[in-house]
Coordinates of C-alpha atoms and ligand atoms in Angstrom, one line a residue:
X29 CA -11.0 -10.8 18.5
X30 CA -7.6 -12.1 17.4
X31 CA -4.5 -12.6 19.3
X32 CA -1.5 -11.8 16.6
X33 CA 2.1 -12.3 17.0
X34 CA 4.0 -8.5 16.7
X35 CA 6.9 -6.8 16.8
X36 CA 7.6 -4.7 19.1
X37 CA 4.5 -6.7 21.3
X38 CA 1.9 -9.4 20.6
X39 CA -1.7 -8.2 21.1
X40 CA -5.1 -8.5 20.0
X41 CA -7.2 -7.1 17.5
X42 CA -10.8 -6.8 16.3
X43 CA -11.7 -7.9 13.3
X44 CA -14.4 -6.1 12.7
X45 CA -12.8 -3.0 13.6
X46 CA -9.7 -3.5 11.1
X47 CA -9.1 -3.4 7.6
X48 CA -7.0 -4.5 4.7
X49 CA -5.5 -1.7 3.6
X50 CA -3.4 -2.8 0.0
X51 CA -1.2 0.0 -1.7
X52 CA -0.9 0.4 -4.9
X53 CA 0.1 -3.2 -6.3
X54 CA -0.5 -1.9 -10.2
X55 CA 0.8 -2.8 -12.9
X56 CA 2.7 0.7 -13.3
X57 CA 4.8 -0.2 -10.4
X58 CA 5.0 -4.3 -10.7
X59 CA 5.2 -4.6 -14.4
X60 CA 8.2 -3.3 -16.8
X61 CA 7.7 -0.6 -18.8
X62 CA 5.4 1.6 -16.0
X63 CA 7.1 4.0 -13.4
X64 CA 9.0 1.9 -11.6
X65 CA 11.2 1.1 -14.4
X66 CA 11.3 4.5 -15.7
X67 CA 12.5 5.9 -12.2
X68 CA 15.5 3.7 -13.2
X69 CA 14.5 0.2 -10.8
X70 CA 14.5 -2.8 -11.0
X71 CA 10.5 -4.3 -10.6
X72 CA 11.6 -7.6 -10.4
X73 CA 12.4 -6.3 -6.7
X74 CA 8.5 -6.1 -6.1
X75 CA 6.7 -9.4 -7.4
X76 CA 8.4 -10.8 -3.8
X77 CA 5.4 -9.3 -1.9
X78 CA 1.9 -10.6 -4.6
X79 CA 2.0 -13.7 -2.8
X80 CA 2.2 -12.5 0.8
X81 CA -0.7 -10.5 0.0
X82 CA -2.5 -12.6 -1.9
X83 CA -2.5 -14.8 1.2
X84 CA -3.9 -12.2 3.2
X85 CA -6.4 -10.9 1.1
X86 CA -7.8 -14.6 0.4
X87 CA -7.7 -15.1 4.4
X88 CA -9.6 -11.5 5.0
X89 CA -12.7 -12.1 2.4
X90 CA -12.9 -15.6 4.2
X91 CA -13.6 -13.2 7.1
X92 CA -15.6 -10.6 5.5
X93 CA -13.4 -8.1 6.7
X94 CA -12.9 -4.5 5.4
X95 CA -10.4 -4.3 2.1
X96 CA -9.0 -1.0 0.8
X97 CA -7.3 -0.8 -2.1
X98 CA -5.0 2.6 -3.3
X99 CA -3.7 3.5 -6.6
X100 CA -1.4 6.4 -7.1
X101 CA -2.4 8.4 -10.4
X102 CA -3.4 11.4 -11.9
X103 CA -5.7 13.4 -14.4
X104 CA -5.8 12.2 -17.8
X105 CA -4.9 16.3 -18.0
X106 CA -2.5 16.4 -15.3
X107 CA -3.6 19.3 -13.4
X108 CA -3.5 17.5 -10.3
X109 CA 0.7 16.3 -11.0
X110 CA 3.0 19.2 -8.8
X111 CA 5.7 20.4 -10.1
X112 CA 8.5 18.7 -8.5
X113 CA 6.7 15.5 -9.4
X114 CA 6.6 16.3 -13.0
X115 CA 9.7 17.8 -13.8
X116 CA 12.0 18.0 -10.5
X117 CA 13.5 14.2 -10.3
X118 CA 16.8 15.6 -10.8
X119 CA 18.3 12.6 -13.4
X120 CA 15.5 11.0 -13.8
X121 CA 13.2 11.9 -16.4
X122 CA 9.8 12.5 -16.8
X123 CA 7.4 9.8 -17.0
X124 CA 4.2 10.7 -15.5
X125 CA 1.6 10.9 -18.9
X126 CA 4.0 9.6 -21.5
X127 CA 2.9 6.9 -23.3
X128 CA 4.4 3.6 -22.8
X129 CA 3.4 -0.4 -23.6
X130 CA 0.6 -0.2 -20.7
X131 CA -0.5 2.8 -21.9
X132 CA 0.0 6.6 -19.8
X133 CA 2.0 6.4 -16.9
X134 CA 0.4 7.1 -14.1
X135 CA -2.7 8.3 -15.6
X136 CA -6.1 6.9 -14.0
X137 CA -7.7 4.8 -16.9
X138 CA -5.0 3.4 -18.3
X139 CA -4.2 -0.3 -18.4
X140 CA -0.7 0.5 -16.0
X141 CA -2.5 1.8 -13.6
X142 CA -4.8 -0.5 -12.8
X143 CA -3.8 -3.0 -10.3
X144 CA -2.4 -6.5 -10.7
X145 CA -4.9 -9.5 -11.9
X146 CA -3.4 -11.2 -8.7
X147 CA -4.6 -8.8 -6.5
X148 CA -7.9 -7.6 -8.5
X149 CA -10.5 -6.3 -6.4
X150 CA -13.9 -7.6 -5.9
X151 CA -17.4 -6.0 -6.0
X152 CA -17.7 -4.0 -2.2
X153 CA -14.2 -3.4 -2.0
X154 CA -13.3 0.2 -2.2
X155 CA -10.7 1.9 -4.4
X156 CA -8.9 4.6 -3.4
X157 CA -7.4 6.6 -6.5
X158 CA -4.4 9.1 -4.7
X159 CA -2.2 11.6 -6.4
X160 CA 0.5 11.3 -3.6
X161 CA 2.4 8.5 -1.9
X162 CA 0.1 9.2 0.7
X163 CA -2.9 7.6 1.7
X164 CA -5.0 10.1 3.3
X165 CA -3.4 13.0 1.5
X166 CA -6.2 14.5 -1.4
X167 CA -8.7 11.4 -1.0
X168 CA -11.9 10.3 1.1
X169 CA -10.1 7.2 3.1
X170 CA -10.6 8.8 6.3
X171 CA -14.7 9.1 5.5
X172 CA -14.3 5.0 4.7
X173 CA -12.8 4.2 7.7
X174 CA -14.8 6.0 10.3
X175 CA -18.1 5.3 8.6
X176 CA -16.7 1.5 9.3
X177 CA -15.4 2.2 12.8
X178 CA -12.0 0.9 11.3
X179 CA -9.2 1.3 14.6
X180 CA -6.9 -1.0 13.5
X181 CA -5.3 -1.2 9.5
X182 CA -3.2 -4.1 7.7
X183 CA -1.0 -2.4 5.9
X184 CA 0.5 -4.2 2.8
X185 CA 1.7 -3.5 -0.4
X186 CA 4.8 -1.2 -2.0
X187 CA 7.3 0.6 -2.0
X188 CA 7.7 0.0 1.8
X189 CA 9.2 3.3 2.3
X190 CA 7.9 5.7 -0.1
X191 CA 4.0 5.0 0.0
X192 CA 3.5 2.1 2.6
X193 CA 5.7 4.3 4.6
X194 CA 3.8 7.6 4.4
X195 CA 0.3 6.0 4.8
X196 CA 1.5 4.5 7.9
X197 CA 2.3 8.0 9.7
X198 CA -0.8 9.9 8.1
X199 CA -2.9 7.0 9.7
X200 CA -0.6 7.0 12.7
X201 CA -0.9 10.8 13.7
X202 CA -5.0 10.3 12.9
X203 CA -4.9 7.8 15.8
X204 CA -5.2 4.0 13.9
X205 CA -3.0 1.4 14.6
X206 CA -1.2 0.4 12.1
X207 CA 0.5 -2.4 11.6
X208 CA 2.6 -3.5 8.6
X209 CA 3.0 -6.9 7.1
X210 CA 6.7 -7.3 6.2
X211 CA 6.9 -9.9 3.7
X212 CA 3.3 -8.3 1.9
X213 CA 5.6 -5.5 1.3
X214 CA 8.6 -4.9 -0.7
X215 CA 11.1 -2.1 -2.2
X216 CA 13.4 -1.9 -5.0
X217 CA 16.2 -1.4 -2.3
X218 CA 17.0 -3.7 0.0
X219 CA 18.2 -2.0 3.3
X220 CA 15.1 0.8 2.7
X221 CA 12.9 -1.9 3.2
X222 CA 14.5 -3.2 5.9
X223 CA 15.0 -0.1 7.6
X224 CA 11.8 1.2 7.0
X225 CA 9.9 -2.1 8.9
X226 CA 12.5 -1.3 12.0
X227 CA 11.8 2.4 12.1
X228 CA 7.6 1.2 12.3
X229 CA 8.7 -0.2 15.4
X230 CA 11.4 1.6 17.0
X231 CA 10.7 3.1 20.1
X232 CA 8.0 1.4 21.6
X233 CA 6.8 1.2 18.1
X234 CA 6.9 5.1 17.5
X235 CA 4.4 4.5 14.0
X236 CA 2.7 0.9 14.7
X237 CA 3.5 -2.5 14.3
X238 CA 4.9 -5.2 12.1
X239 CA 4.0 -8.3 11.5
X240 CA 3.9 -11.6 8.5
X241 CA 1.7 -12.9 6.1
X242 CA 2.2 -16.2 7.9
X243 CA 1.0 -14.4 11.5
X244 CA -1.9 -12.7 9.9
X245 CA -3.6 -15.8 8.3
X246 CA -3.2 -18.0 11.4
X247 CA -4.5 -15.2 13.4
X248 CA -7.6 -14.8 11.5
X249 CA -8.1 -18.1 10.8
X250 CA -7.9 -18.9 15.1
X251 CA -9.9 -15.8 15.6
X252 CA -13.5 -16.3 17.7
X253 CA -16.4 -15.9 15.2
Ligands
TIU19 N1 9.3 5.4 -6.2 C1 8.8 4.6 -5.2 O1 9.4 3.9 -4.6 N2 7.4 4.7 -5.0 C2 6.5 5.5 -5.5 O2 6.8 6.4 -6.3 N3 5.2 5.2 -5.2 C3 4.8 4.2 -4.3 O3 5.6 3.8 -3.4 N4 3.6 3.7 -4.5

């Protein structure tokens, strides 16, 4: 057990019973030239969070604990990219499957959608390939996390509102707690990511929790073995 500072409260959590939960730090979203970029952002805005997590993925293996990693991607054949997805981003234009420096966007296989070397997982740790910003939504994390007994989940990674976002209020409304790691996350906007750590806790903390890279590491590193 492991007392950890919080917003909106402090509290404890089990380390056995919690995971790591890191999504979708690839390349496709970190690196120019992958889909990030070609939805017209600026990526530089994201390398602000590799160190947070790399912090708390170093002080989670030290534990053994439970690391998930996502990836959002599709088909080499598409079949599984929607309609709105391919072809509705009003301005924007298309980018899922073209071919750019890291090879297809978005496509599982390629070099851009693999995640960062920073990051890279290790043997054991599972990958969890998703074709929406979503977490739970068309994959088998549910099936990992109850064959661990997973309550609790560290949730890092980007964009803070679009896919950190969404994974927090599937896992909410399937009863973890979540619990967000502010500076292990990041945006291409500013106030979105801002605003999207204060909605987490609004309200008695209406989807979870938020909490630091710094708070994470000494609270795993204090915890009882
Ligand atoms: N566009 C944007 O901010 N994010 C995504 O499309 N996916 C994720 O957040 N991973």
């Amino acid at each position: 057990m492991a007392p950890i500072h919080m917003k909106p409260r402090d509290g404890t959590i089990d380390l056995e019973r919690t995971a790591v939960v890191i999504i979708d730090m690839q390349r496709d979203f970190l690196l120019p030239g992958g889909f990030g970029e070609k939805l017209g952002n600026d990526v530089s805005k994201l390398t602000r969070a590799i160190q947070p997590c790399q912090k708390v993925l170093e002080a989670a293996r030290a534990r053994n604990m439970l690391v998930i990693h996502t990836r959002e991607g599709h088909r080499p054949s598409m079949a599984d990219v929607h309609v709105w997805k391919k072809d509705k981003h009003g301005t924007v234009p298309p980018a899922i499957g073209e071919m750019g420096p890291m090879g297809r966007i978005l496509i599982r296989g390629e070099e851009g959608h693999d995640i960062i070397e920073e990051l890279y997982p290790i043997t054991g740790e599972p990958v969890v390939d998703k074709p929406g910003k979503g977490s739970f939504y068309a994959t088998d994390l549910e099936a990992i996390l109850q064959a661990q007994n997973i309550t609790t989940l560290l949730v890092m990674g980007v964009t803070t509102e679009v896919c950190v976002h969404t994974t927090i209020r599937e896992a909410n409304d399937r009863g973890y707690h979540c619990i967000a790691v502010s500076d292990a996350c990041a945006s291409f906007f500013d106030d979105f990511h801002k605003t999207a750590l204060r909605m987490i806790t609004a309200q008695g903390g209406i989807f979870g929790s938020v909490t630091d890279s710094a708070s994470v590491v000494a609270a795993l590193q204090a915890a009882d073995d």
